[in-house]
Amino acid sequence: MDVDTRLLRYFAAVAAEGTLTRAAERLYVSQPALTKQIKQLENLLGVRLFVRSRAGMALTPAGEALAGRTASLLTGWDRALQETRRAAAHADRVLRVGFLASAANEATPRIIAEFSRRCPGWRVDMRQASWADPTGGLTDAEVDVALLRLPFPAQDRFRVRELFGEPRWVAVASAHPLAARETIAFEDLLDEPFVAAPAETGTWRDYWLGADEHAGWTPRIGAVTDQPDEWLSAIANGYGVALAPESSARFYARPGITYRPVTGVAPSRVGVVWKAESDTDSAVRAFVDCCTVPDRSLPYGEGAQ
């Protein structure tokens, strides 16, 4: 019998978290999709793996037996997959760097130039991930290292070196009354619909909704998008407003959208992120070091720290 490793990964997450809600957030999937996958695994194996109760998802004896083996199996597979992909990339002297829209922005060319200077013959392959994966491809070993907006879900499972901070602004349709203001207080956005990332991104979505700044406030969602073009269209068409890094006003300038500074919200942070098993990877180490070379020309702060 062949079982998709994805099903085992979903099972392991539910077993570890004890609830479908937390497991779905950890996996960046919706709760109904996760429930469906667990049921599919149970059907394949012909056994019941969980008993649902008010307290959460409790393992059955069969589930406990599988859980005892799954962690080591997945760890071994992840390591094999990562080493295989890394070996292929390193044979071509390519470092795969993941990023989400508006990650390091102006700092990226300088980082790549410094890496090329330190590692002659190597090439950086920048790979943009959708907002549905705030880890930029690190979770599935699609990349070796990533430039990401902090915080993101399960951040404590990765190595993170913070690089710089950048103010959060707000993007609104140019026809919106708020667009006429020079500065907008976050409190004035509380009744506005927001354009949001997918719900599966959990704390990352909450952060860009400003939920961290107003305890007990439930944002009103006007549209859900996972790509910059869709995000821009939703804002321009008046489906909602959205918090964004200050640099978005330069990188994502578009007719019909106005960016304004927001008071009452803390700055966004950018970090370089990698997996612990990459600590011994000389190319990854070199890239991380290049990210921390100070650049006083950055328009949004002191540069990398």
C-alpha positions as YAML, in Angstrom:
chain: A
units: angstrom
residues:
- id: 1
  name: MET
  ca: [0.00, 0.00, 0.00]
- id: 2
  name: ASP
  ca: [1.32, 3.44, -0.97]
- id: 3
  name: VAL
  ca: [0.47, 6.36, 1.33]
- id: 4
  name: ASP
  ca: [1.15, 9.96, 0.31]
- id: 5
  name: THR
  ca: [3.63, 11.53, 2.72]
- id: 6
  name: ARG
  ca: [1.36, 14.60, 2.77]
- id: 7
  name: LEU
  ca: [-1.32, 12.53, 4.52]
- id: 8
  name: LEU
  ca: [1.20, 11.38, 7.12]
- id: 9
  name: ARG
  ca: [2.34, 14.97, 7.63]
- id: 10
  name: TYR
  ca: [-1.26, 16.07, 8.24]
- id: 11
  name: PHE
  ca: [-1.79, 13.18, 10.64]
- id: 12
  name: ALA
  ca: [1.39, 14.05, 12.56]
- id: 13
  name: ALA
  ca: [0.33, 17.69, 12.90]
- id: 14
  name: VAL
  ca: [-3.09, 16.79, 14.31]
- id: 15
  name: ALA
  ca: [-1.52, 14.25, 16.67]
- id: 16
  name: ALA
  ca: [1.00, 16.83, 17.91]
- id: 17
  name: GLU
  ca: [-1.37, 19.80, 18.20]
- id: 18
  name: GLY
  ca: [-4.38, 17.91, 19.56]
- id: 19
  name: THR
  ca: [-6.88, 20.06, 17.63]
- id: 20
  name: LEU
  ca: [-7.77, 20.50, 13.98]
- id: 21
  name: THR
  ca: [-7.72, 24.28, 14.33]
- id: 22
  name: ARG
  ca: [-4.10, 24.50, 15.53]
- id: 23
  name: ALA
  ca: [-2.94, 21.80, 13.12]
- id: 24
  name: ALA
  ca: [-4.55, 23.57, 10.15]
- id: 25
  name: GLU
  ca: [-2.82, 26.80, 11.13]
- id: 26
  name: ARG
  ca: [0.52, 25.04, 11.42]
- id: 27
  name: LEU
  ca: [0.09, 23.43, 7.99]
- id: 28
  name: TYR
  ca: [-1.30, 26.53, 6.24]
- id: 29
  name: VAL
  ca: [-4.44, 24.67, 5.10]
- id: 30
  name: SER
  ca: [-8.12, 25.13, 5.84]
- id: 31
  name: GLN
  ca: [-9.73, 23.07, 8.60]
- id: 32
  name: PRO
  ca: [-12.25, 21.38, 6.23]
- id: 33
  name: ALA
  ca: [-9.41, 20.38, 3.89]
- id: 34
  name: LEU
  ca: [-7.45, 18.93, 6.81]
- id: 35
  name: THR
  ca: [-10.49, 16.96, 8.04]
- id: 36
  name: LYS
  ca: [-10.91, 15.51, 4.55]
- id: 37
  name: GLN
  ca: [-7.26, 14.43, 4.39]
- id: 38
  name: ILE
  ca: [-7.41, 12.72, 7.79]
- id: 39
  name: LYS
  ca: [-10.52, 10.83, 6.70]
- id: 40
  name: GLN
  ca: [-8.76, 9.80, 3.49]
- id: 41
  name: LEU
  ca: [-5.83, 8.40, 5.49]
- id: 42
  name: GLU
  ca: [-8.19, 6.46, 7.77]
- id: 43
  name: ASN
  ca: [-9.95, 5.00, 4.72]
- id: 44
  name: LEU
  ca: [-6.64, 3.97, 3.15]
- id: 45
  name: LEU
  ca: [-5.47, 2.26, 6.33]
- id: 46
  name: GLY
  ca: [-8.88, 0.84, 7.21]
- id: 47
  name: VAL
  ca: [-8.61, 2.00, 10.84]
- id: 48
  name: ARG
  ca: [-9.81, 4.90, 12.94]
- id: 49
  name: LEU
  ca: [-6.96, 7.14, 14.03]
- id: 50
  name: PHE
  ca: [-8.72, 9.80, 16.12]
- id: 51
  name: VAL
  ca: [-11.70, 10.22, 18.38]
- id: 52
  name: ARG
  ca: [-13.09, 13.75, 18.34]
- id: 53
  name: SER
  ca: [-14.25, 15.24, 21.64]
- id: 54
  name: ARG
  ca: [-14.81, 18.67, 23.15]
- id: 55
  name: ALA
  ca: [-11.19, 18.63, 24.26]
- id: 56
  name: GLY
  ca: [-9.94, 18.08, 20.72]
- id: 57
  name: MET
  ca: [-8.66, 15.11, 18.73]
- id: 58
  name: ALA
  ca: [-7.59, 12.10, 20.84]
- id: 59
  name: LEU
  ca: [-5.54, 9.31, 19.31]
- id: 60
  name: THR
  ca: [-7.01, 5.81, 19.20]
- id: 61
  name: PRO
  ca: [-4.69, 2.86, 19.96]
- id: 62
  name: ALA
  ca: [-4.13, 2.51, 16.21]
- id: 63
  name: GLY
  ca: [-3.40, 6.22, 16.00]
- id: 64
  name: GLU
  ca: [-0.89, 5.99, 18.84]
- id: 65
  name: ALA
  ca: [0.91, 3.15, 17.06]
- id: 66
  name: LEU
  ca: [1.16, 5.17, 13.86]
- id: 67
  name: ALA
  ca: [2.20, 8.34, 15.69]
- id: 68
  name: GLY
  ca: [5.09, 6.45, 17.26]
- id: 69
  name: ARG
  ca: [6.57, 5.81, 13.83]
- id: 70
  name: THR
  ca: [5.49, 8.83, 11.81]
- id: 71
  name: ALA
  ca: [7.82, 11.46, 13.27]
- id: 72
  name: SER
  ca: [11.02, 9.56, 12.46]
- id: 73
  name: LEU
  ca: [9.69, 8.54, 9.05]
- id: 74
  name: LEU
  ca: [8.86, 12.12, 8.06]
- id: 75
  name: THR
  ca: [12.10, 13.47, 9.47]
- id: 76
  name: GLY
  ca: [14.04, 10.96, 7.41]
- id: 77
  name: TRP
  ca: [12.06, 11.74, 4.28]
- id: 78
  name: ASP
  ca: [12.40, 15.51, 4.75]
- id: 79
  name: ARG
  ca: [16.14, 15.16, 5.19]
- id: 80
  name: ALA
  ca: [16.43, 12.95, 2.12]
- id: 81
  name: LEU
  ca: [14.33, 15.35, 0.05]
- id: 82
  name: GLN
  ca: [16.25, 18.40, 1.20]
- id: 83
  name: GLU
  ca: [19.63, 16.76, 0.60]
- id: 84
  name: THR
  ca: [18.56, 15.57, -2.84]
- id: 85
  name: ARG
  ca: [17.35, 19.01, -3.92]
- id: 86
  name: ARG
  ca: [20.33, 20.73, -2.34]
- id: 87
  name: ALA
  ca: [22.76, 18.37, -4.04]
- id: 88
  name: ALA
  ca: [21.15, 19.07, -7.41]
- id: 89
  name: ALA
  ca: [21.24, 22.84, -6.83]
- id: 90
  name: HIS
  ca: [24.79, 22.79, -5.49]
- id: 91
  name: ALA
  ca: [25.97, 20.75, -8.45]
- id: 92
  name: ASP
  ca: [24.80, 23.67, -10.59]
- id: 93
  name: ARG
  ca: [26.11, 26.16, -7.99]
- id: 94
  name: VAL
  ca: [22.63, 27.61, -7.47]
- id: 95
  name: LEU
  ca: [21.30, 28.93, -4.15]
- id: 96
  name: ARG
  ca: [17.49, 28.90, -4.03]
- id: 97
  name: VAL
  ca: [16.15, 31.91, -2.12]
- id: 98
  name: GLY
  ca: [12.45, 32.16, -1.33]
- id: 99
  name: PHE
  ca: [10.60, 35.41, -0.77]
- id: 100
  name: LEU
  ca: [7.14, 36.85, -0.56]
- id: 101
  name: ALA
  ca: [6.09, 40.05, -2.28]
- id: 102
  name: SER
  ca: [7.80, 43.09, -0.77]
- id: 103
  name: ALA
  ca: [10.22, 41.19, 1.45]
- id: 104
  name: ALA
  ca: [13.69, 42.77, 1.38]
- id: 105
  name: ASN
  ca: [12.94, 45.03, -1.61]
- id: 106
  name: GLU
  ca: [15.73, 47.63, -2.03]
- id: 107
  name: ALA
  ca: [18.12, 45.50, 0.01]
- id: 108
  name: THR
  ca: [17.84, 42.44, -2.27]
- id: 109
  name: PRO
  ca: [20.15, 43.56, -5.14]
- id: 110
  name: ARG
  ca: [22.84, 44.55, -2.65]
- id: 111
  name: ILE
  ca: [22.57, 41.16, -0.88]
- id: 112
  name: ILE
  ca: [22.83, 39.24, -4.14]
- id: 113
  name: ALA
  ca: [25.78, 41.35, -5.31]
- id: 114
  name: GLU
  ca: [27.62, 40.70, -2.05]
- id: 115
  name: PHE
  ca: [26.90, 36.97, -2.26]
- id: 116
  name: SER
  ca: [28.23, 36.87, -5.85]
- id: 117
  name: ARG
  ca: [31.39, 38.62, -4.68]
- id: 118
  name: ARG
  ca: [31.94, 36.16, -1.83]
- id: 119
  name: CYS
  ca: [30.90, 33.06, -3.76]
- id: 120
  name: PRO
  ca: [32.15, 33.47, -7.36]
- id: 121
  name: GLY
  ca: [30.55, 31.06, -9.79]
- id: 122
  name: TRP
  ca: [27.37, 30.77, -7.74]
- id: 123
  name: ARG
  ca: [23.98, 32.07, -8.88]
- id: 124
  name: VAL
  ca: [21.01, 33.12, -6.74]
- id: 125
  name: ASP
  ca: [17.64, 31.81, -7.90]
- id: 126
  name: MET
  ca: [14.94, 34.05, -6.37]
- id: 127
  name: ARG
  ca: [11.65, 32.18, -6.01]
- id: 128
  name: GLN
  ca: [8.49, 34.07, -5.12]
- id: 129
  name: ALA
  ca: [5.95, 32.17, -3.02]
- id: 130
  name: SER
  ca: [2.27, 32.95, -2.63]
- id: 131
  name: TRP
  ca: [0.97, 34.41, 0.61]
- id: 132
  name: ALA
  ca: [-0.59, 31.01, 1.29]
- id: 133
  name: ASP
  ca: [2.92, 29.93, 2.43]
- id: 134
  name: PRO
  ca: [4.45, 32.61, 4.68]
- id: 135
  name: THR
  ca: [7.63, 30.49, 4.94]
- id: 136
  name: GLY
  ca: [8.42, 31.23, 1.30]
- id: 137
  name: GLY
  ca: [8.91, 27.57, 0.37]
- id: 138
  name: LEU
  ca: [11.09, 26.55, 3.32]
- id: 139
  name: THR
  ca: [8.49, 24.18, 4.78]
- id: 140
  name: ASP
  ca: [8.50, 21.97, 1.67]
- id: 141
  name: ALA
  ca: [12.25, 22.31, 1.03]
- id: 142
  name: GLU
  ca: [11.56, 24.24, -2.18]
- id: 143
  name: VAL
  ca: [14.25, 26.76, -1.21]
- id: 144
  name: ASP
  ca: [17.45, 26.80, 0.84]
- id: 145
  name: VAL
  ca: [16.90, 30.13, 2.60]
- id: 146
  name: ALA
  ca: [14.25, 32.85, 2.51]
- id: 147
  name: LEU
  ca: [13.73, 36.58, 3.02]
- id: 148
  name: LEU
  ca: [10.48, 36.92, 4.93]
- id: 149
  name: ARG
  ca: [8.19, 39.30, 6.77]
- id: 150
  name: LEU
  ca: [8.06, 38.59, 10.50]
- id: 151
  name: PRO
  ca: [6.31, 37.18, 12.38]
- id: 152
  name: PHE
  ca: [5.05, 34.11, 10.53]
- id: 153
  name: PRO
  ca: [3.38, 30.90, 11.81]
- id: 154
  name: ALA
  ca: [5.65, 28.35, 13.54]
- id: 155
  name: GLN
  ca: [8.54, 30.80, 13.33]
- id: 156
  name: ASP
  ca: [10.24, 29.12, 16.29]
- id: 157
  name: ARG
  ca: [10.89, 26.02, 14.16]
- id: 158
  name: PHE
  ca: [13.38, 27.95, 12.00]
- id: 159
  name: ARG
  ca: [16.58, 29.92, 12.35]
- id: 160
  name: VAL
  ca: [15.74, 33.62, 12.06]
- id: 161
  name: ARG
  ca: [18.02, 36.63, 11.88]
- id: 162
  name: GLU
  ca: [16.16, 39.93, 11.92]
- id: 163
  name: LEU
  ca: [17.50, 42.44, 9.39]
- id: 164
  name: PHE
  ca: [15.53, 45.67, 9.63]
- id: 165
  name: GLY
  ca: [12.19, 47.25, 10.45]
- id: 166
  name: GLU
  ca: [9.88, 49.14, 8.14]
- id: 167
  name: PRO
  ca: [6.74, 51.17, 8.96]
- id: 168
  name: ARG
  ca: [3.35, 49.69, 8.14]
- id: 169
  name: TRP
  ca: [1.26, 51.93, 5.91]
- id: 170
  name: VAL
  ca: [-2.24, 51.43, 4.55]
- id: 171
  name: ALA
  ca: [-3.34, 51.03, 0.93]
- id: 172
  name: VAL
  ca: [-6.78, 52.40, 0.06]
- id: 173
  name: ALA
  ca: [-8.69, 53.05, -3.15]
- id: 174
  name: SER
  ca: [-7.86, 56.56, -4.34]
- id: 175
  name: ALA
  ca: [-11.58, 57.38, -4.37]
- id: 176
  name: HIS
  ca: [-11.90, 56.47, -0.68]
- id: 177
  name: PRO
  ca: [-12.42, 59.48, 1.64]
- id: 178
  name: LEU
  ca: [-9.42, 58.40, 3.74]
- id: 179
  name: ALA
  ca: [-7.13, 58.84, 0.74]
- id: 180
  name: ALA
  ca: [-7.37, 62.62, 1.16]
- id: 181
  name: ARG
  ca: [-5.59, 62.46, 4.52]
- id: 182
  name: GLU
  ca: [-1.83, 62.76, 4.87]
- id: 183
  name: THR
  ca: [-1.75, 60.31, 7.77]
- id: 184
  name: ILE
  ca: [-4.39, 57.83, 8.96]
- id: 185
  name: ALA
  ca: [-4.90, 56.61, 12.53]
- id: 186
  name: PHE
  ca: [-5.36, 52.86, 12.80]
- id: 187
  name: GLU
  ca: [-8.50, 53.44, 14.89]
- id: 188
  name: ASP
  ca: [-10.08, 55.05, 11.80]
- id: 189
  name: LEU
  ca: [-9.70, 51.75, 9.93]
- id: 190
  name: LEU
  ca: [-11.53, 49.56, 12.44]
- id: 191
  name: ASP
  ca: [-14.88, 49.81, 10.63]
- id: 192
  name: GLU
  ca: [-13.39, 49.32, 7.18]
- id: 193
  name: PRO
  ca: [-13.43, 46.00, 5.29]
- id: 194
  name: PHE
  ca: [-9.92, 44.57, 4.79]
- id: 195
  name: VAL
  ca: [-8.28, 42.70, 1.94]
- id: 196
  name: ALA
  ca: [-6.70, 39.72, 3.68]
- id: 197
  name: ALA
  ca: [-4.37, 36.78, 3.11]
- id: 198
  name: PRO
  ca: [-5.90, 33.26, 3.24]
- id: 199
  name: ALA
  ca: [-7.21, 32.20, 6.65]
- id: 200
  name: GLU
  ca: [-4.78, 29.24, 6.72]
- id: 201
  name: THR
  ca: [-1.86, 31.63, 7.23]
- id: 202
  name: GLY
  ca: [-3.10, 32.22, 10.78]
- id: 203
  name: THR
  ca: [-0.97, 34.63, 12.77]
- id: 204
  name: TRP
  ca: [0.65, 36.04, 9.61]
- id: 205
  name: ARG
  ca: [-2.75, 37.09, 8.28]
- id: 206
  name: ASP
  ca: [-3.73, 38.46, 11.70]
- id: 207
  name: TYR
  ca: [-0.57, 40.58, 11.82]
- id: 208
  name: TRP
  ca: [-1.30, 42.18, 8.44]
- id: 209
  name: LEU
  ca: [-4.86, 42.83, 9.54]
- id: 210
  name: GLY
  ca: [-3.49, 44.73, 12.55]
- id: 211
  name: ALA
  ca: [-5.18, 42.34, 14.97]
- id: 212
  name: ASP
  ca: [-2.06, 42.50, 17.16]
- id: 213
  name: GLU
  ca: [-2.70, 46.20, 17.76]
- id: 214
  name: HIS
  ca: [-6.31, 46.05, 18.91]
- id: 215
  name: ALA
  ca: [-7.22, 43.25, 21.34]
- id: 216
  name: GLY
  ca: [-10.72, 41.89, 20.92]
- id: 217
  name: TRP
  ca: [-11.30, 43.56, 17.55]
- id: 218
  name: THR
  ca: [-12.65, 41.31, 14.79]
- id: 219
  name: PRO
  ca: [-11.66, 42.63, 11.34]
- id: 220
  name: ARG
  ca: [-14.28, 42.69, 8.60]
- id: 221
  name: ILE
  ca: [-12.97, 40.85, 5.52]
- id: 222
  name: GLY
  ca: [-13.87, 42.30, 2.14]
- id: 223
  name: ALA
  ca: [-11.71, 40.02, -0.03]
- id: 224
  name: VAL
  ca: [-9.14, 37.24, 0.32]
- id: 225
  name: THR
  ca: [-6.09, 37.12, -1.99]
- id: 226
  name: ASP
  ca: [-2.74, 35.32, -2.07]
- id: 227
  name: GLN
  ca: [-0.93, 37.19, -4.85]
- id: 228
  name: PRO
  ca: [0.10, 40.87, -5.23]
- id: 229
  name: ASP
  ca: [-1.86, 41.46, -8.47]
- id: 230
  name: GLU
  ca: [-5.09, 40.14, -6.95]
- id: 231
  name: TRP
  ca: [-4.42, 42.15, -3.79]
- id: 232
  name: LEU
  ca: [-3.94, 45.36, -5.77]
- id: 233
  name: SER
  ca: [-7.07, 44.77, -7.85]
- id: 234
  name: ALA
  ca: [-9.20, 44.15, -4.76]
- id: 235
  name: ILE
  ca: [-8.04, 47.40, -3.14]
- id: 236
  name: ALA
  ca: [-8.42, 49.47, -6.32]
- id: 237
  name: ASN
  ca: [-11.93, 48.08, -6.84]
- id: 238
  name: GLY
  ca: [-12.96, 49.15, -3.35]
- id: 239
  name: TYR
  ca: [-13.34, 45.72, -1.74]
- id: 240
  name: GLY
  ca: [-11.27, 46.79, 1.22]
- id: 241
  name: VAL
  ca: [-8.19, 48.49, 2.63]
- id: 242
  name: ALA
  ca: [-4.95, 46.74, 3.56]
- id: 243
  name: LEU
  ca: [-1.93, 47.29, 5.74]
- id: 244
  name: ALA
  ca: [1.32, 47.10, 3.77]
- id: 245
  name: PRO
  ca: [5.02, 47.87, 4.20]
- id: 246
  name: GLU
  ca: [5.97, 51.46, 3.42]
- id: 247
  name: SER
  ca: [8.03, 50.27, 0.45]
- id: 248
  name: SER
  ca: [4.85, 48.99, -1.25]
- id: 249
  name: ALA
  ca: [4.15, 52.59, -2.20]
- id: 250
  name: ARG
  ca: [7.27, 52.40, -4.41]
- id: 251
  name: PHE
  ca: [7.19, 48.77, -5.55]
- id: 252
  name: TYR
  ca: [3.43, 48.45, -6.01]
- id: 253
  name: ALA
  ca: [2.43, 51.94, -7.12]
- id: 254
  name: ARG
  ca: [-0.70, 51.69, -9.25]
- id: 255
  name: PRO
  ca: [-3.36, 54.08, -10.56]
- id: 256
  name: GLY
  ca: [-6.40, 53.95, -8.34]
- id: 257
  name: ILE
  ca: [-4.48, 53.08, -5.15]
- id: 258
  name: THR
  ca: [-3.19, 55.53, -2.55]
- id: 259
  name: TYR
  ca: [-0.73, 54.62, 0.21]
- id: 260
  name: ARG
  ca: [-0.70, 56.55, 3.48]
- id: 261
  name: PRO
  ca: [1.29, 56.30, 6.75]
- id: 262
  name: VAL
  ca: [-0.63, 54.75, 9.65]
- id: 263
  name: THR
  ca: [-0.27, 55.75, 13.28]
- id: 264
  name: GLY
  ca: [-0.94, 53.32, 16.10]
- id: 265
  name: VAL
  ca: [0.72, 50.24, 14.56]
- id: 266
  name: ALA
  ca: [4.23, 48.90, 15.14]
- id: 267
  name: PRO
  ca: [6.70, 48.60, 12.25]
- id: 268
  name: SER
  ca: [6.95, 45.49, 10.13]
- id: 269
  name: ARG
  ca: [10.15, 43.45, 10.41]
- id: 270
  name: VAL
  ca: [12.15, 41.59, 7.76]
- id: 271
  name: GLY
  ca: [14.37, 38.61, 8.46]
- id: 272
  name: VAL
  ca: [16.51, 36.02, 6.71]
- id: 273
  name: VAL
  ca: [15.25, 32.53, 7.60]
- id: 274
  name: TRP
  ca: [16.67, 29.03, 7.17]
- id: 275
  name: LYS
  ca: [16.36, 25.53, 8.63]
- id: 276
  name: ALA
  ca: [18.62, 24.31, 11.43]
- id: 277
  name: GLU
  ca: [19.97, 21.49, 9.25]
- id: 278
  name: SER
  ca: [21.35, 24.13, 6.87]
- id: 279
  name: ASP
  ca: [23.72, 25.48, 9.54]
- id: 280
  name: THR
  ca: [26.50, 23.44, 7.94]
- id: 281
  name: ASP
  ca: [25.70, 24.58, 4.39]
- id: 282
  name: SER
  ca: [28.48, 27.00, 3.40]
- id: 283
  name: ALA
  ca: [26.37, 28.70, 0.70]
- id: 284
  name: VAL
  ca: [23.49, 29.33, 3.10]
- id: 285
  name: ARG
  ca: [25.88, 30.64, 5.75]
- id: 286
  name: ALA
  ca: [27.46, 32.99, 3.22]
- id: 287
  name: PHE
  ca: [24.06, 34.31, 2.11]
- id: 288
  name: VAL
  ca: [22.97, 34.93, 5.71]
- id: 289
  name: ASP
  ca: [26.19, 36.82, 6.38]
- id: 290
  name: CYS
  ca: [25.63, 38.92, 3.23]
- id: 291
  name: CYS
  ca: [22.18, 39.88, 4.50]
- id: 292
  name: THR
  ca: [23.69, 41.41, 7.62]
- id: 293
  name: VAL
  ca: [26.16, 43.71, 5.86]
- id: 294
  name: PRO
  ca: [24.99, 47.25, 6.78]
- id: 295
  name: ASP
  ca: [23.47, 49.34, 4.02]
- id: 296
  name: ARG
  ca: [23.01, 52.96, 5.11]
- id: 297
  name: SER
  ca: [21.32, 53.86, 1.82]
- id: 298
  name: LEU
  ca: [18.08, 52.06, 2.70]
- id: 299
  name: PRO
  ca: [15.22, 54.58, 2.81]
- id: 300
  name: TYR
  ca: [13.37, 52.92, 5.68]
- id: 301
  name: GLY
  ca: [15.84, 52.70, 8.50]
- id: 302
  name: GLU
  ca: [19.32, 51.89, 9.67]
- id: 303
  name: GLY
  ca: [19.86, 49.00, 7.26]
- id: 304
  name: ALA
  ca: [20.70, 45.45, 8.27]
- id: 305
  name: GLN
  ca: [21.71, 45.05, 11.86]
...
